[in-house]
Amino acid sequence: MAEMAELEDLKTREVNEKHGDDHGVNLSKLRALAKRLKTQQELANRLWETDDTAARLLAILICRPKAFERDELDVMLREARTPKVHDWLVNYVVKKNPHSEELRLAWSADSDPVVASAGWALTTERVAKKPEGLDLAGLLDVIEAQMKEAPARLQWAMNHCLAQIGIEHAEHRTRAIDIGERLEVLKDYPTSPGCTSPFAPVWITEMVRRQHDK
């Protein structure tokens, strides 16, 4: 904790706080620290218990993803106060855990929109890598009915799933683009030069074009 306190930078904190993350540690330096520590599950558990954002990010980097029980991960997700901790926990830990599918189903149906967004993130992963058994048309039905009015984090996750369905599954592409065009979610999202817009019709079209160019 003392070593991380020395890595604290005020300018980094100012930038992070604009995105809802209350820490000022450069992530490259945090990753370097994690690389030096290597995997340490007990230390990861103790770092998580501090409730400090930077410490929790470090915990995620040095833990053993498969070591957590289902209920432990459920509690941890609900404790993840900041967007970065939430995202890293889902992407670096839950996706690699044997309980990920069980949690995907439970979280997707949760009344808390932030928890539900984690379920949608796991669904997006399956759309891309293991779509067998998924009802893609059914997912599009839910997105069409609920995405427009969903809270920001849940809306973002549903939009990502919409785009992934359109990118990966040609038979659903026309409908995915149509849903995006009608709902206009993230249509005016500011996008840096050289980056792809998160507006689903643009995102889908661009990623499909890149696939064809390969």
PDB file of C-alpha atoms in Angstrom:
ATOM      1  CA  MET A   1       0.000   0.000   0.000  1.00  0.00           C
ATOM      2  CA  ALA A   2       2.902   2.339   0.793  1.00  0.00           C
ATOM      3  CA  GLU A   3       4.493   1.567  -2.564  1.00  0.00           C
ATOM      4  CA  MET A   4       1.237   2.321  -4.382  1.00  0.00           C
ATOM      5  CA  ALA A   5       0.878   5.564  -2.451  1.00  0.00           C
ATOM      6  CA  GLU A   6       4.243   6.622  -3.893  1.00  0.00           C
ATOM      7  CA  LEU A   7       2.902   5.945  -7.405  1.00  0.00           C
ATOM      8  CA  GLU A   8      -0.020   8.334  -6.817  1.00  0.00           C
ATOM      9  CA  ASP A   9      -0.083  11.221  -9.320  1.00  0.00           C
ATOM     10  CA  LEU A  10      -2.494  14.148  -9.009  1.00  0.00           C
ATOM     11  CA  LYS A  11      -2.911  14.694 -12.766  1.00  0.00           C
ATOM     12  CA  THR A  12      -3.652  10.991 -13.283  1.00  0.00           C
ATOM     13  CA  ARG A  13      -6.228  11.167 -10.489  1.00  0.00           C
ATOM     14  CA  GLU A  14      -7.928  14.189 -12.079  1.00  0.00           C
ATOM     15  CA  VAL A  15      -8.273  12.347 -15.400  1.00  0.00           C
ATOM     16  CA  ASN A  16      -9.507   9.160 -13.723  1.00  0.00           C
ATOM     17  CA  GLU A  17     -12.061  10.967 -11.579  1.00  0.00           C
ATOM     18  CA  LYS A  18     -13.736  12.293 -14.730  1.00  0.00           C
ATOM     19  CA  HIS A  19     -14.485   8.639 -15.526  1.00  0.00           C
ATOM     20  CA  GLY A  20     -15.629   7.784 -12.001  1.00  0.00           C
ATOM     21  CA  ASP A  21     -12.364   6.143 -10.898  1.00  0.00           C
ATOM     22  CA  ASP A  22     -10.976   7.433  -7.594  1.00  0.00           C
ATOM     23  CA  HIS A  23      -7.278   6.651  -7.893  1.00  0.00           C
ATOM     24  CA  GLY A  24      -4.180   8.337  -9.303  1.00  0.00           C
ATOM     25  CA  VAL A  25      -1.899   5.401 -10.092  1.00  0.00           C
ATOM     26  CA  ASN A  26      -0.580   5.073 -13.633  1.00  0.00           C
ATOM     27  CA  LEU A  27      -1.837   1.699 -14.881  1.00  0.00           C
ATOM     28  CA  SER A  28       1.429   0.852 -16.651  1.00  0.00           C
ATOM     29  CA  LYS A  29       3.252   1.260 -13.337  1.00  0.00           C
ATOM     30  CA  LEU A  30       0.565  -0.776 -11.584  1.00  0.00           C
ATOM     31  CA  ARG A  31       1.001  -3.584 -14.130  1.00  0.00           C
ATOM     32  CA  ALA A  32       4.785  -3.457 -13.623  1.00  0.00           C
ATOM     33  CA  LEU A  33       4.251  -3.869  -9.867  1.00  0.00           C
ATOM     34  CA  ALA A  34       1.901  -6.803 -10.499  1.00  0.00           C
ATOM     35  CA  LYS A  35       4.471  -8.423 -12.797  1.00  0.00           C
ATOM     36  CA  ARG A  36       7.060  -8.216 -10.029  1.00  0.00           C
ATOM     37  CA  LEU A  37       4.709  -9.644  -7.396  1.00  0.00           C
ATOM     38  CA  LYS A  38       3.491 -12.464  -9.689  1.00  0.00           C
ATOM     39  CA  THR A  39       0.432 -14.513  -8.645  1.00  0.00           C
ATOM     40  CA  GLN A  40      -0.339 -14.261  -4.922  1.00  0.00           C
ATOM     41  CA  GLN A  41      -3.915 -15.206  -4.061  1.00  0.00           C
ATOM     42  CA  GLU A  42      -3.718 -14.464  -0.335  1.00  0.00           C
ATOM     43  CA  LEU A  43      -2.209 -11.026  -0.932  1.00  0.00           C
ATOM     44  CA  ALA A  44      -4.858 -10.371  -3.588  1.00  0.00           C
ATOM     45  CA  ASN A  45      -7.601 -11.139  -1.054  1.00  0.00           C
ATOM     46  CA  ARG A  46      -6.056  -8.772   1.501  1.00  0.00           C
ATOM     47  CA  LEU A  47      -5.638  -6.000  -1.087  1.00  0.00           C
ATOM     48  CA  TRP A  48      -9.284  -6.379  -2.109  1.00  0.00           C
ATOM     49  CA  GLU A  49     -10.413  -6.022   1.514  1.00  0.00           C
ATOM     50  CA  THR A  50      -8.788  -2.547   1.757  1.00  0.00           C
ATOM     51  CA  ASP A  51     -11.627  -1.104  -0.398  1.00  0.00           C
ATOM     52  CA  ASP A  52      -8.978   1.053  -2.104  1.00  0.00           C
ATOM     53  CA  THR A  53      -9.452   1.286  -5.875  1.00  0.00           C
ATOM     54  CA  ALA A  54      -5.778   1.032  -6.864  1.00  0.00           C
ATOM     55  CA  ALA A  55      -5.283  -1.855  -4.407  1.00  0.00           C
ATOM     56  CA  ARG A  56      -8.263  -3.686  -5.872  1.00  0.00           C
ATOM     57  CA  LEU A  57      -6.936  -3.246  -9.406  1.00  0.00           C
ATOM     58  CA  LEU A  58      -3.617  -4.720  -8.254  1.00  0.00           C
ATOM     59  CA  ALA A  59      -5.496  -7.561  -6.535  1.00  0.00           C
ATOM     60  CA  ILE A  60      -7.209  -8.410  -9.816  1.00  0.00           C
ATOM     61  CA  LEU A  61      -3.837  -8.543 -11.598  1.00  0.00           C
ATOM     62  CA  ILE A  62      -2.162 -10.894  -9.098  1.00  0.00           C
ATOM     63  CA  CYS A  63      -5.063 -13.195  -8.165  1.00  0.00           C
ATOM     64  CA  ARG A  64      -5.829 -16.689  -9.469  1.00  0.00           C
ATOM     65  CA  PRO A  65      -9.133 -16.256 -11.361  1.00  0.00           C
ATOM     66  CA  LYS A  66     -10.120 -19.907 -10.977  1.00  0.00           C
ATOM     67  CA  ALA A  67      -9.627 -19.809  -7.186  1.00  0.00           C
ATOM     68  CA  PHE A  68     -12.834 -17.871  -6.473  1.00  0.00           C
ATOM     69  CA  GLU A  69     -16.164 -19.482  -5.626  1.00  0.00           C
ATOM     70  CA  ARG A  70     -19.318 -18.290  -7.368  1.00  0.00           C
ATOM     71  CA  ASP A  71     -20.681 -16.421  -4.330  1.00  0.00           C
ATOM     72  CA  GLU A  72     -17.322 -14.729  -3.700  1.00  0.00           C
ATOM     73  CA  LEU A  73     -17.369 -13.248  -7.203  1.00  0.00           C
ATOM     74  CA  ASP A  74     -20.982 -12.154  -6.798  1.00  0.00           C
ATOM     75  CA  VAL A  75     -20.102 -10.254  -3.607  1.00  0.00           C
ATOM     76  CA  MET A  76     -16.963  -8.771  -5.198  1.00  0.00           C
ATOM     77  CA  LEU A  77     -18.884  -7.477  -8.217  1.00  0.00           C
ATOM     78  CA  ARG A  78     -21.422  -5.763  -5.973  1.00  0.00           C
ATOM     79  CA  GLU A  79     -18.561  -4.243  -3.949  1.00  0.00           C
ATOM     80  CA  ALA A  80     -16.774  -2.958  -7.082  1.00  0.00           C
ATOM     81  CA  ARG A  81     -17.614   0.728  -6.681  1.00  0.00           C
ATOM     82  CA  THR A  82     -15.734   2.140  -9.680  1.00  0.00           C
ATOM     83  CA  PRO A  83     -16.016   1.422 -13.420  1.00  0.00           C
ATOM     84  CA  LYS A  84     -12.389   0.284 -13.844  1.00  0.00           C
ATOM     85  CA  VAL A  85     -12.559  -2.218 -10.961  1.00  0.00           C
ATOM     86  CA  HIS A  86     -15.882  -3.505 -12.300  1.00  0.00           C
ATOM     87  CA  ASP A  87     -14.530  -3.902 -15.855  1.00  0.00           C
ATOM     88  CA  TRP A  88     -11.255  -5.543 -14.836  1.00  0.00           C
ATOM     89  CA  LEU A  89     -13.024  -7.920 -12.449  1.00  0.00           C
ATOM     90  CA  VAL A  90     -15.370  -9.104 -15.210  1.00  0.00           C
ATOM     91  CA  ASN A  91     -12.748  -9.269 -17.961  1.00  0.00           C
ATOM     92  CA  TYR A  92      -9.682 -10.535 -16.087  1.00  0.00           C
ATOM     93  CA  VAL A  93     -11.276 -12.744 -13.427  1.00  0.00           C
ATOM     94  CA  VAL A  94     -14.905 -13.753 -14.032  1.00  0.00           C
ATOM     95  CA  LYS A  95     -14.411 -14.634 -17.716  1.00  0.00           C
ATOM     96  CA  LYS A  96     -11.658 -17.088 -16.675  1.00  0.00           C
ATOM     97  CA  ASN A  97     -13.629 -18.594 -13.775  1.00  0.00           C
ATOM     98  CA  PRO A  98     -15.547 -21.894 -14.083  1.00  0.00           C
ATOM     99  CA  HIS A  99     -18.676 -20.210 -12.671  1.00  0.00           C
ATOM    100  CA  SER A 100     -18.797 -17.538 -15.401  1.00  0.00           C
ATOM    101  CA  GLU A 101     -21.818 -18.973 -17.238  1.00  0.00           C
ATOM    102  CA  GLU A 102     -23.833 -19.365 -14.047  1.00  0.00           C
ATOM    103  CA  LEU A 103     -22.987 -15.785 -13.089  1.00  0.00           C
ATOM    104  CA  ARG A 104     -23.794 -14.528 -16.614  1.00  0.00           C
ATOM    105  CA  LEU A 105     -27.337 -15.849 -16.316  1.00  0.00           C
ATOM    106  CA  ALA A 106     -27.843 -14.586 -12.763  1.00  0.00           C
ATOM    107  CA  TRP A 107     -26.391 -11.142 -13.356  1.00  0.00           C
ATOM    108  CA  SER A 108     -28.231 -10.565 -16.643  1.00  0.00           C
ATOM    109  CA  ALA A 109     -31.522 -10.867 -14.748  1.00  0.00           C
ATOM    110  CA  ASP A 110     -30.433  -8.727 -11.764  1.00  0.00           C
ATOM    111  CA  SER A 111     -32.456  -5.647 -10.860  1.00  0.00           C
ATOM    112  CA  ASP A 112     -29.278  -3.601 -10.284  1.00  0.00           C
ATOM    113  CA  PRO A 113     -28.354  -2.151 -13.710  1.00  0.00           C
ATOM    114  CA  VAL A 114     -24.603  -2.149 -12.913  1.00  0.00           C
ATOM    115  CA  VAL A 115     -24.744  -5.850 -11.999  1.00  0.00           C
ATOM    116  CA  ALA A 116     -26.881  -6.531 -15.078  1.00  0.00           C
ATOM    117  CA  SER A 117     -24.259  -4.788 -17.237  1.00  0.00           C
ATOM    118  CA  ALA A 118     -21.729  -7.422 -16.103  1.00  0.00           C
ATOM    119  CA  GLY A 119     -24.128 -10.131 -17.279  1.00  0.00           C
ATOM    120  CA  TRP A 120     -24.364  -8.443 -20.669  1.00  0.00           C
ATOM    121  CA  ALA A 121     -20.566  -8.143 -20.877  1.00  0.00           C
ATOM    122  CA  LEU A 122     -20.299 -11.904 -20.341  1.00  0.00           C
ATOM    123  CA  THR A 123     -23.014 -12.458 -22.956  1.00  0.00           C
ATOM    124  CA  THR A 124     -21.053 -10.339 -25.458  1.00  0.00           C
ATOM    125  CA  GLU A 125     -18.026 -12.571 -24.829  1.00  0.00           C
ATOM    126  CA  ARG A 126     -20.122 -15.638 -25.637  1.00  0.00           C
ATOM    127  CA  VAL A 127     -21.582 -14.028 -28.768  1.00  0.00           C
ATOM    128  CA  ALA A 128     -18.034 -13.612 -30.046  1.00  0.00           C
ATOM    129  CA  LYS A 129     -16.382 -16.810 -28.837  1.00  0.00           C
ATOM    130  CA  LYS A 130     -18.985 -19.445 -27.960  1.00  0.00           C
ATOM    131  CA  PRO A 131     -22.392 -18.575 -29.430  1.00  0.00           C
ATOM    132  CA  GLU A 132     -23.678 -22.161 -29.444  1.00  0.00           C
ATOM    133  CA  GLY A 133     -26.868 -22.353 -27.397  1.00  0.00           C
ATOM    134  CA  LEU A 134     -27.448 -18.590 -27.303  1.00  0.00           C
ATOM    135  CA  ASP A 135     -30.775 -17.260 -28.568  1.00  0.00           C
ATOM    136  CA  LEU A 136     -29.372 -14.384 -30.636  1.00  0.00           C
ATOM    137  CA  ALA A 137     -32.774 -13.349 -31.975  1.00  0.00           C
ATOM    138  CA  GLY A 138     -34.073 -13.311 -28.401  1.00  0.00           C
ATOM    139  CA  LEU A 139     -31.170 -11.136 -27.298  1.00  0.00           C
ATOM    140  CA  LEU A 140     -31.970  -8.703 -30.097  1.00  0.00           C
ATOM    141  CA  ASP A 141     -35.604  -8.641 -28.908  1.00  0.00           C
ATOM    142  CA  VAL A 142     -34.500  -7.636 -25.397  1.00  0.00           C
ATOM    143  CA  ILE A 143     -32.049  -5.023 -26.712  1.00  0.00           C
ATOM    144  CA  GLU A 144     -34.695  -3.565 -29.015  1.00  0.00           C
ATOM    145  CA  ALA A 145     -37.199  -3.287 -26.143  1.00  0.00           C
ATOM    146  CA  GLN A 146     -34.931  -2.110 -23.318  1.00  0.00           C
ATOM    147  CA  MET A 147     -31.678  -0.492 -24.521  1.00  0.00           C
ATOM    148  CA  LYS A 148     -33.071   2.981 -25.308  1.00  0.00           C
ATOM    149  CA  GLU A 149     -34.229   3.601 -21.724  1.00  0.00           C
ATOM    150  CA  ALA A 150     -31.517   1.623 -19.902  1.00  0.00           C
ATOM    151  CA  PRO A 151     -29.178   3.406 -17.424  1.00  0.00           C
ATOM    152  CA  ALA A 152     -25.821   4.416 -18.917  1.00  0.00           C
ATOM    153  CA  ARG A 153     -23.624   1.444 -17.925  1.00  0.00           C
ATOM    154  CA  LEU A 154     -26.271  -1.125 -18.803  1.00  0.00           C
ATOM    155  CA  GLN A 155     -27.020   0.694 -22.058  1.00  0.00           C
ATOM    156  CA  TRP A 156     -23.327   0.654 -23.004  1.00  0.00           C
ATOM    157  CA  ALA A 157     -23.085  -3.103 -22.333  1.00  0.00           C
ATOM    158  CA  MET A 158     -26.257  -3.870 -24.312  1.00  0.00           C
ATOM    159  CA  ASN A 159     -25.016  -1.727 -27.187  1.00  0.00           C
ATOM    160  CA  HIS A 160     -21.725  -3.650 -27.242  1.00  0.00           C
ATOM    161  CA  CYS A 161     -23.682  -6.900 -27.414  1.00  0.00           C
ATOM    162  CA  LEU A 162     -25.812  -5.515 -30.259  1.00  0.00           C
ATOM    163  CA  ALA A 163     -22.693  -4.563 -32.210  1.00  0.00           C
ATOM    164  CA  GLN A 164     -21.030  -7.928 -31.546  1.00  0.00           C
ATOM    165  CA  ILE A 165     -24.056  -9.822 -32.839  1.00  0.00           C
ATOM    166  CA  GLY A 166     -24.004  -7.702 -35.998  1.00  0.00           C
ATOM    167  CA  ILE A 167     -20.262  -8.125 -36.479  1.00  0.00           C
ATOM    168  CA  GLU A 168     -20.024 -11.871 -35.834  1.00  0.00           C
ATOM    169  CA  HIS A 169     -23.315 -13.195 -37.195  1.00  0.00           C
ATOM    170  CA  ALA A 170     -24.149 -12.221 -40.764  1.00  0.00           C
ATOM    171  CA  GLU A 171     -27.663 -13.663 -40.580  1.00  0.00           C
ATOM    172  CA  HIS A 172     -28.565 -11.137 -37.863  1.00  0.00           C
ATOM    173  CA  ARG A 173     -26.534  -8.208 -39.243  1.00  0.00           C
ATOM    174  CA  THR A 174     -29.308  -6.358 -41.075  1.00  0.00           C
ATOM    175  CA  ARG A 175     -31.591  -6.468 -38.048  1.00  0.00           C
ATOM    176  CA  ALA A 176     -28.803  -5.398 -35.663  1.00  0.00           C
ATOM    177  CA  ILE A 177     -27.995  -2.384 -37.838  1.00  0.00           C
ATOM    178  CA  ASP A 178     -31.702  -1.541 -38.128  1.00  0.00           C
ATOM    179  CA  ILE A 179     -32.163  -1.639 -34.334  1.00  0.00           C
ATOM    180  CA  GLY A 180     -29.150   0.626 -33.898  1.00  0.00           C
ATOM    181  CA  GLU A 181     -30.410   3.105 -36.483  1.00  0.00           C
ATOM    182  CA  ARG A 182     -33.887   3.304 -34.966  1.00  0.00           C
ATOM    183  CA  LEU A 183     -32.802   3.590 -31.321  1.00  0.00           C
ATOM    184  CA  GLU A 184     -29.902   6.003 -32.096  1.00  0.00           C
ATOM    185  CA  VAL A 185     -28.103   5.003 -28.872  1.00  0.00           C
ATOM    186  CA  LEU A 186     -24.605   6.618 -28.724  1.00  0.00           C
ATOM    187  CA  LYS A 187     -25.147   8.123 -32.186  1.00  0.00           C
ATOM    188  CA  ASP A 188     -23.593  11.420 -31.102  1.00  0.00           C
ATOM    189  CA  TYR A 189     -20.917   9.943 -28.822  1.00  0.00           C
ATOM    190  CA  PRO A 190     -17.682  11.956 -29.198  1.00  0.00           C
ATOM    191  CA  THR A 191     -15.096   9.799 -30.976  1.00  0.00           C
ATOM    192  CA  SER A 192     -11.402  10.621 -31.288  1.00  0.00           C
ATOM    193  CA  PRO A 193      -9.830  10.714 -34.777  1.00  0.00           C
ATOM    194  CA  GLY A 194      -8.813   7.235 -35.873  1.00  0.00           C
ATOM    195  CA  CYS A 195     -11.197   5.543 -33.416  1.00  0.00           C
ATOM    196  CA  THR A 196     -14.395   3.721 -34.350  1.00  0.00           C
ATOM    197  CA  SER A 197     -17.698   5.180 -33.128  1.00  0.00           C
ATOM    198  CA  PRO A 198     -19.605   3.067 -30.586  1.00  0.00           C
ATOM    199  CA  PHE A 199     -22.814   3.811 -32.541  1.00  0.00           C
ATOM    200  CA  ALA A 200     -23.739   0.240 -33.502  1.00  0.00           C
ATOM    201  CA  PRO A 201     -24.440   0.699 -37.250  1.00  0.00           C
ATOM    202  CA  VAL A 202     -21.099   2.470 -37.767  1.00  0.00           C
ATOM    203  CA  TRP A 203     -19.248   0.035 -35.503  1.00  0.00           C
ATOM    204  CA  ILE A 204     -20.682  -3.050 -37.231  1.00  0.00           C
ATOM    205  CA  THR A 205     -20.040  -1.721 -40.739  1.00  0.00           C
ATOM    206  CA  GLU A 206     -16.455  -0.747 -39.957  1.00  0.00           C
ATOM    207  CA  MET A 207     -15.514  -4.038 -38.259  1.00  0.00           C
ATOM    208  CA  VAL A 208     -17.062  -6.112 -41.055  1.00  0.00           C
ATOM    209  CA  ARG A 209     -15.149  -4.030 -43.612  1.00  0.00           C
ATOM    210  CA  ARG A 210     -11.898  -4.731 -41.754  1.00  0.00           C
ATOM    211  CA  GLN A 211     -12.645  -8.468 -41.684  1.00  0.00           C
ATOM    212  CA  HIS A 212     -13.172  -8.453 -45.453  1.00  0.00           C
ATOM    213  CA  ASP A 213      -9.944  -6.499 -45.982  1.00  0.00           C
ATOM    214  CA  LYS A 214      -7.827  -9.076 -44.178  1.00  0.00           C
TER     215      LYS A 214
END
